Tab-separated table of C-alpha atoms and ligand atoms in Angstrom:
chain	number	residue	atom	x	y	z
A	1	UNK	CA	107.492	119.820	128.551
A	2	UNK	CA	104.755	118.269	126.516
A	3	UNK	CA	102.990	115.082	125.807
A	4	UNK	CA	103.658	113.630	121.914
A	5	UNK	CA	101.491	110.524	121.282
A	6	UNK	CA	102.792	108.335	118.353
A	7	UNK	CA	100.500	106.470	116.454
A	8	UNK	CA	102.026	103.809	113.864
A	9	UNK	CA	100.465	101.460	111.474
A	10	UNK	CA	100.451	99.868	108.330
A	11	UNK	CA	97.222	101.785	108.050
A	12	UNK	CA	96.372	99.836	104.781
A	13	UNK	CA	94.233	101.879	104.655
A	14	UNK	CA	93.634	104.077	107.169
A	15	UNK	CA	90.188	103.647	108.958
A	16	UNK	CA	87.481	105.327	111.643
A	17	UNK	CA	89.038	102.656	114.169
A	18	UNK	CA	92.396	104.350	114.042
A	19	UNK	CA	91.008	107.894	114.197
A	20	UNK	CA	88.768	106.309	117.217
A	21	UNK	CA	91.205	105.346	119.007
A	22	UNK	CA	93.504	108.170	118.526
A	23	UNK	CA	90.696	110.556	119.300
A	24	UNK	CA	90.336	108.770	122.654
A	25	UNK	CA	93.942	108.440	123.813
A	26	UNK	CA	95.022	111.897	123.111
A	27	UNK	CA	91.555	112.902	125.787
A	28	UNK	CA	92.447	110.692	128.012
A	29	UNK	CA	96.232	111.199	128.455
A	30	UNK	CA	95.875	114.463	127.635
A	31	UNK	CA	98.847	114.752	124.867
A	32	UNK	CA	99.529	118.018	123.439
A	33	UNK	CA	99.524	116.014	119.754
A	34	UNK	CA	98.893	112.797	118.323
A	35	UNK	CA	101.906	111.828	115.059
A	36	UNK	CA	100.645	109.059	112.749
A	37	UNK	CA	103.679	107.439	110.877
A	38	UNK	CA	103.019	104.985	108.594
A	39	UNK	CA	104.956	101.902	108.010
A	40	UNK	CA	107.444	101.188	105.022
A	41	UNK	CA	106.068	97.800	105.587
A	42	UNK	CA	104.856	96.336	108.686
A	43	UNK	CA	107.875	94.477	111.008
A	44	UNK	CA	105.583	92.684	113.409
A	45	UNK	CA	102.678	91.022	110.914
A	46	UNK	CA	101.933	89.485	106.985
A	47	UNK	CA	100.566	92.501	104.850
A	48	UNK	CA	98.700	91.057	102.085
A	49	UNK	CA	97.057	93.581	99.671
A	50	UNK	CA	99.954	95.960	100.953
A	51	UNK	CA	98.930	99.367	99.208
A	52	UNK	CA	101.709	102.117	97.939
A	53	UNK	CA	103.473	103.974	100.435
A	54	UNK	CA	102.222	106.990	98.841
A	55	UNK	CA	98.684	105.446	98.962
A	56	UNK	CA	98.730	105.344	102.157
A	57	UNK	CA	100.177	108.464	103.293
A	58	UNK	CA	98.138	110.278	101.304
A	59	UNK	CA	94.920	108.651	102.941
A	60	UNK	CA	96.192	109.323	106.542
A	61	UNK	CA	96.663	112.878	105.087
A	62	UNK	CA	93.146	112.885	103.871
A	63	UNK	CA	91.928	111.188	106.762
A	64	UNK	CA	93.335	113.655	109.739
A	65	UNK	CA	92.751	117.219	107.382
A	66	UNK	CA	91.038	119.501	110.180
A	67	UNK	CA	92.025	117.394	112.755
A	68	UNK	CA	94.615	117.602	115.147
A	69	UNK	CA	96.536	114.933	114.241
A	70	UNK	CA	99.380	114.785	112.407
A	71	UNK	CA	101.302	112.636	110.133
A	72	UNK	CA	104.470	111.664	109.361
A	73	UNK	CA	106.791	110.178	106.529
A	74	UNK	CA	109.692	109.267	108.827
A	75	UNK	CA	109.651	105.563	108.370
A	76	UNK	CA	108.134	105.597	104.548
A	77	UNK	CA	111.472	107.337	103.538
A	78	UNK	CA	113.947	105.858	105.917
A	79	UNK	CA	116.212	103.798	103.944
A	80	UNK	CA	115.809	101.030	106.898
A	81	UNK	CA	113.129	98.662	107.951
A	82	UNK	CA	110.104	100.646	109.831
A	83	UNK	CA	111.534	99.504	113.349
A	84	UNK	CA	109.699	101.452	115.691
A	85	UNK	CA	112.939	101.825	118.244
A	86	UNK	CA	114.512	103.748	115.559
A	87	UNK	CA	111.381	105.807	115.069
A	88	UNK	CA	111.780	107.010	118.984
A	89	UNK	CA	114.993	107.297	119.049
A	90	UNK	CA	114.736	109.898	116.149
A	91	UNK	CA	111.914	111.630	117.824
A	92	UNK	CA	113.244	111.980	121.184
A	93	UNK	CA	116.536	113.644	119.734
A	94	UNK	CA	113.950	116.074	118.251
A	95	UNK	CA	111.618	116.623	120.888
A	96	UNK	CA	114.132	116.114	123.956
A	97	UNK	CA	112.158	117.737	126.410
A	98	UNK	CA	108.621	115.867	125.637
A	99	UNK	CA	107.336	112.603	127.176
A	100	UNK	CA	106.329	110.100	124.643
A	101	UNK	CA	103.288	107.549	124.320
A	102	UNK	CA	103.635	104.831	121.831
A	103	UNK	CA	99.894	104.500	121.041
A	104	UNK	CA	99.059	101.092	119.367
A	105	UNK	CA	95.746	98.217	119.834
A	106	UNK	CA	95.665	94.863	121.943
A	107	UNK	CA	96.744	92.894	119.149
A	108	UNK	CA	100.202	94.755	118.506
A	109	UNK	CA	100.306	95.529	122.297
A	110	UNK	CA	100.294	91.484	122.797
A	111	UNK	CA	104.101	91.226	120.892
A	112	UNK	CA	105.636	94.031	121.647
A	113	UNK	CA	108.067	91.730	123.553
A	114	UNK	CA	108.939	90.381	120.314
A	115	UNK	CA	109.926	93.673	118.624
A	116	UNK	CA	113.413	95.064	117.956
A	117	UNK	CA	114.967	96.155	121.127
A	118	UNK	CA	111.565	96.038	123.562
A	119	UNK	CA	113.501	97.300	126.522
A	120	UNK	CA	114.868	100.424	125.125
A	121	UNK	CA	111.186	100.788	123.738
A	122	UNK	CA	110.375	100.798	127.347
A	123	UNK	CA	112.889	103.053	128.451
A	124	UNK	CA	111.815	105.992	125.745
A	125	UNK	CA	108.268	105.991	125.584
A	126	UNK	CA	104.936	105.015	127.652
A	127	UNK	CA	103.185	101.705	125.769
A	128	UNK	CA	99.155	102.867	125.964
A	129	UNK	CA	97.284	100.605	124.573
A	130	UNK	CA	93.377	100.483	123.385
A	131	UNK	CA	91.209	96.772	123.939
A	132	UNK	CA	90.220	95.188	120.579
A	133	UNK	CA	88.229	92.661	121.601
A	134	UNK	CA	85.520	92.412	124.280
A	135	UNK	CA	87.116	90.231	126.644
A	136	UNK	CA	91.106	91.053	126.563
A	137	UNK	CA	91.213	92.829	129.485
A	138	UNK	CA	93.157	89.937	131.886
A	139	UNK	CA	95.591	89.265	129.029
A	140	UNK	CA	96.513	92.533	128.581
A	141	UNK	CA	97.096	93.522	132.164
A	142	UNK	CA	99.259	90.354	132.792
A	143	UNK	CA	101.531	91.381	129.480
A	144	UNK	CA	101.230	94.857	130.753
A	145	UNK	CA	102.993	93.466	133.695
A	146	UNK	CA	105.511	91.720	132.012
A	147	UNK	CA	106.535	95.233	130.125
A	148	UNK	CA	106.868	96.316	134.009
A	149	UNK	CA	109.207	93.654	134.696
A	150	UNK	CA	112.319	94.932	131.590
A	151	UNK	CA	111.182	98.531	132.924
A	152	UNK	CA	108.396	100.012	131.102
A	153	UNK	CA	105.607	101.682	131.794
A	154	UNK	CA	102.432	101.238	130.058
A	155	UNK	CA	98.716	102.613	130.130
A	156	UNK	CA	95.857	100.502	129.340
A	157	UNK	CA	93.115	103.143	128.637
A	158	UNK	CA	89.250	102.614	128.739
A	159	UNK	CA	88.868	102.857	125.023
A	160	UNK	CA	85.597	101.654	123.714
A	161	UNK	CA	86.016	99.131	120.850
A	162	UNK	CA	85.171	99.530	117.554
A	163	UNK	CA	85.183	96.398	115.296
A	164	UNK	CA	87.151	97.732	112.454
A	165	UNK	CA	89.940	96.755	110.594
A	166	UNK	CA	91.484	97.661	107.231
A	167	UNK	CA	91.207	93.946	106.457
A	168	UNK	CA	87.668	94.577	106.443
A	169	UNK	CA	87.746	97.631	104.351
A	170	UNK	CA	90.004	95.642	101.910
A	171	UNK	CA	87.565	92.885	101.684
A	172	UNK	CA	84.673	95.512	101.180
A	173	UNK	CA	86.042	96.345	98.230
A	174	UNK	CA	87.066	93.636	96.613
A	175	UNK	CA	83.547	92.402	96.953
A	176	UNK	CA	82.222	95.419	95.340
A	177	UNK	CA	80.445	96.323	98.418
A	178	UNK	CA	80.125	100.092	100.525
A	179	UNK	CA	83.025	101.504	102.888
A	180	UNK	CA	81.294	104.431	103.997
A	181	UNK	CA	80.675	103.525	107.498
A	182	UNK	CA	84.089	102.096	108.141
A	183	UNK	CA	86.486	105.402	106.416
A	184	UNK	CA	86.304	108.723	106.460
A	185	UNK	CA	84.698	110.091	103.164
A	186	UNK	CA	87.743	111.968	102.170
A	187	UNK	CA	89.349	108.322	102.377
A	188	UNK	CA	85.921	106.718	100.369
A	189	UNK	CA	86.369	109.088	97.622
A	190	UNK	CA	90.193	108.368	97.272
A	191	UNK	CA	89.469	104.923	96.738
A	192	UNK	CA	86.407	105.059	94.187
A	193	UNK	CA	88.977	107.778	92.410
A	194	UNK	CA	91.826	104.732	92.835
A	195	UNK	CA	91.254	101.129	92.827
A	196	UNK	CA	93.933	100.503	94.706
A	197	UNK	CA	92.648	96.853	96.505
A	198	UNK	CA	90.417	95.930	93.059
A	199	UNK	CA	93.443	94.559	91.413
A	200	UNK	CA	94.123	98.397	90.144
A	201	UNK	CA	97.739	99.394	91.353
A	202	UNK	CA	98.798	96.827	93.650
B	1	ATP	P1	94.825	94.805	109.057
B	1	ATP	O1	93.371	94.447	109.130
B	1	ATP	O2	95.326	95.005	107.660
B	1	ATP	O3	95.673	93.834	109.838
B	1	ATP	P2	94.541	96.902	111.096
B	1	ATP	O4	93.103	97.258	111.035
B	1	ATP	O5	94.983	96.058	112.254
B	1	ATP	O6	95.029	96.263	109.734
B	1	ATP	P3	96.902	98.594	111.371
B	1	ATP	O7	97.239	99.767	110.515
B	1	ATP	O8	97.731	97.388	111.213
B	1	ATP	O9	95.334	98.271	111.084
B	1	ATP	O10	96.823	99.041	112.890
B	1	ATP	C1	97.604	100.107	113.408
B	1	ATP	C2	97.370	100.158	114.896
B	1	ATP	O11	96.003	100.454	115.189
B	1	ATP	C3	97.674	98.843	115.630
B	1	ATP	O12	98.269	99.145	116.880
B	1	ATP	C4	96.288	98.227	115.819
B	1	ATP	O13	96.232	97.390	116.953
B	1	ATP	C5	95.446	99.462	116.030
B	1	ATP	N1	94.051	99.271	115.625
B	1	ATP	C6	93.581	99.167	114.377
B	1	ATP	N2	92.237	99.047	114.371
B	1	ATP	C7	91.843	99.073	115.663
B	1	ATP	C8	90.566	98.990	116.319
B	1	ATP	N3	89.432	98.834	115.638
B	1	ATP	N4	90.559	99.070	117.677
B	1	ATP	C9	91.700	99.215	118.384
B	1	ATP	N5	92.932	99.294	117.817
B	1	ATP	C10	93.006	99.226	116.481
């Protein structure tokens, strides 16, 4: 029986917050891998500046070379909307023997209630969630306990926060100014190569 941690995002693009965060929840649950799936389109938020699918896969496939992540296409080529219940229903018919961690940040942590389906959510994987902000701590144990309540289970993990977001990256670049401290530089040199957020393919 192992441990599969699933990581999804818009990842628009991907950035060292993500691979923070993943780094730190597959140490501290100890999961035998880490999947990052990509959204078709996000299902919970606006996505402005929303990049190719192929964009961004390919930069989560830059970002997690020599790592030991992995990432996945499942929701880019589903014919569906990027509902994450779907998403674990498909993996735990693959992987019926593993226990799986939905691995996601406060802010997507705080609606999970509003998702499709939350309670059979609940009922297939572990919610772990990572602060993003200094002082979230109260607010996410009381939703935490409201998860309890339709019969999940969740894990809020001592992550250290890192103030990134691919808003932030976006806005970097639009303004002509440097990424390198906020992406890998496998991801930096996709984007000087393709100007995706500069008004080149969106
Ligand atoms: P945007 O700025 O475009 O809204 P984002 O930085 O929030 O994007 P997403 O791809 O939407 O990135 O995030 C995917 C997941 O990673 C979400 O669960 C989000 O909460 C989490 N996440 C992203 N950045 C951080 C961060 N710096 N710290 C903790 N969690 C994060």
């Amino acid at each position: 029986m192992g441990k599969l941690g699933i990581f999804g995002g818009t990842f628009n693009p991907i950035h060292n917050g993500h691979l923070h965060i993943a780094r730190c929840f597959q140490e501290q649950l100890a999961l035998d891998s880490v999947m990052l799936i990509p959204s078709k389109r996000p299902t919970h938020k606006a996505a402005p500046d929303l990049a190719s699918s192929y964009d961004r896969l390919m930069m989560c496939r830059l970002a997690t070379a020599g790592t030991p992540f992995t990432v996945s296409d499942m929701e880019i080529t589903r014919k569906t909307a990027s509902y994450t219940v779907y998403t674990l229903e498909a993996l735990r018919e693959k992987h019926p023997l593993d226990t799986l961690y939905l691995l996601m940040g406060e802010d997507m942590f705080l609606t999970l209630l509003d998702w499709k389906a939350p309670e059979r959510i609940c009922a297939l994987a572990v919610c772990c969630v990572a602060p993003r902000s200094e002082d979230g701590r109260e607010r996410l144990l009381s939703y935490g306990k409201k998860l309890e309540q339709i019969g999940g289970q969740y894990r809020l993990l001592d992550i250290p926060f890192l103030p990134i977001s691919s808003t932030q990256v976006r806005d970097r670049l639009r303004n002509g100014l440097p990424i390198s401290d906020l992406v890998p530089p496998r991801v930096a040199h996709y984007l000087r190569e393709h100007p995706i957020y500069t008004g080149g393919s969106l």
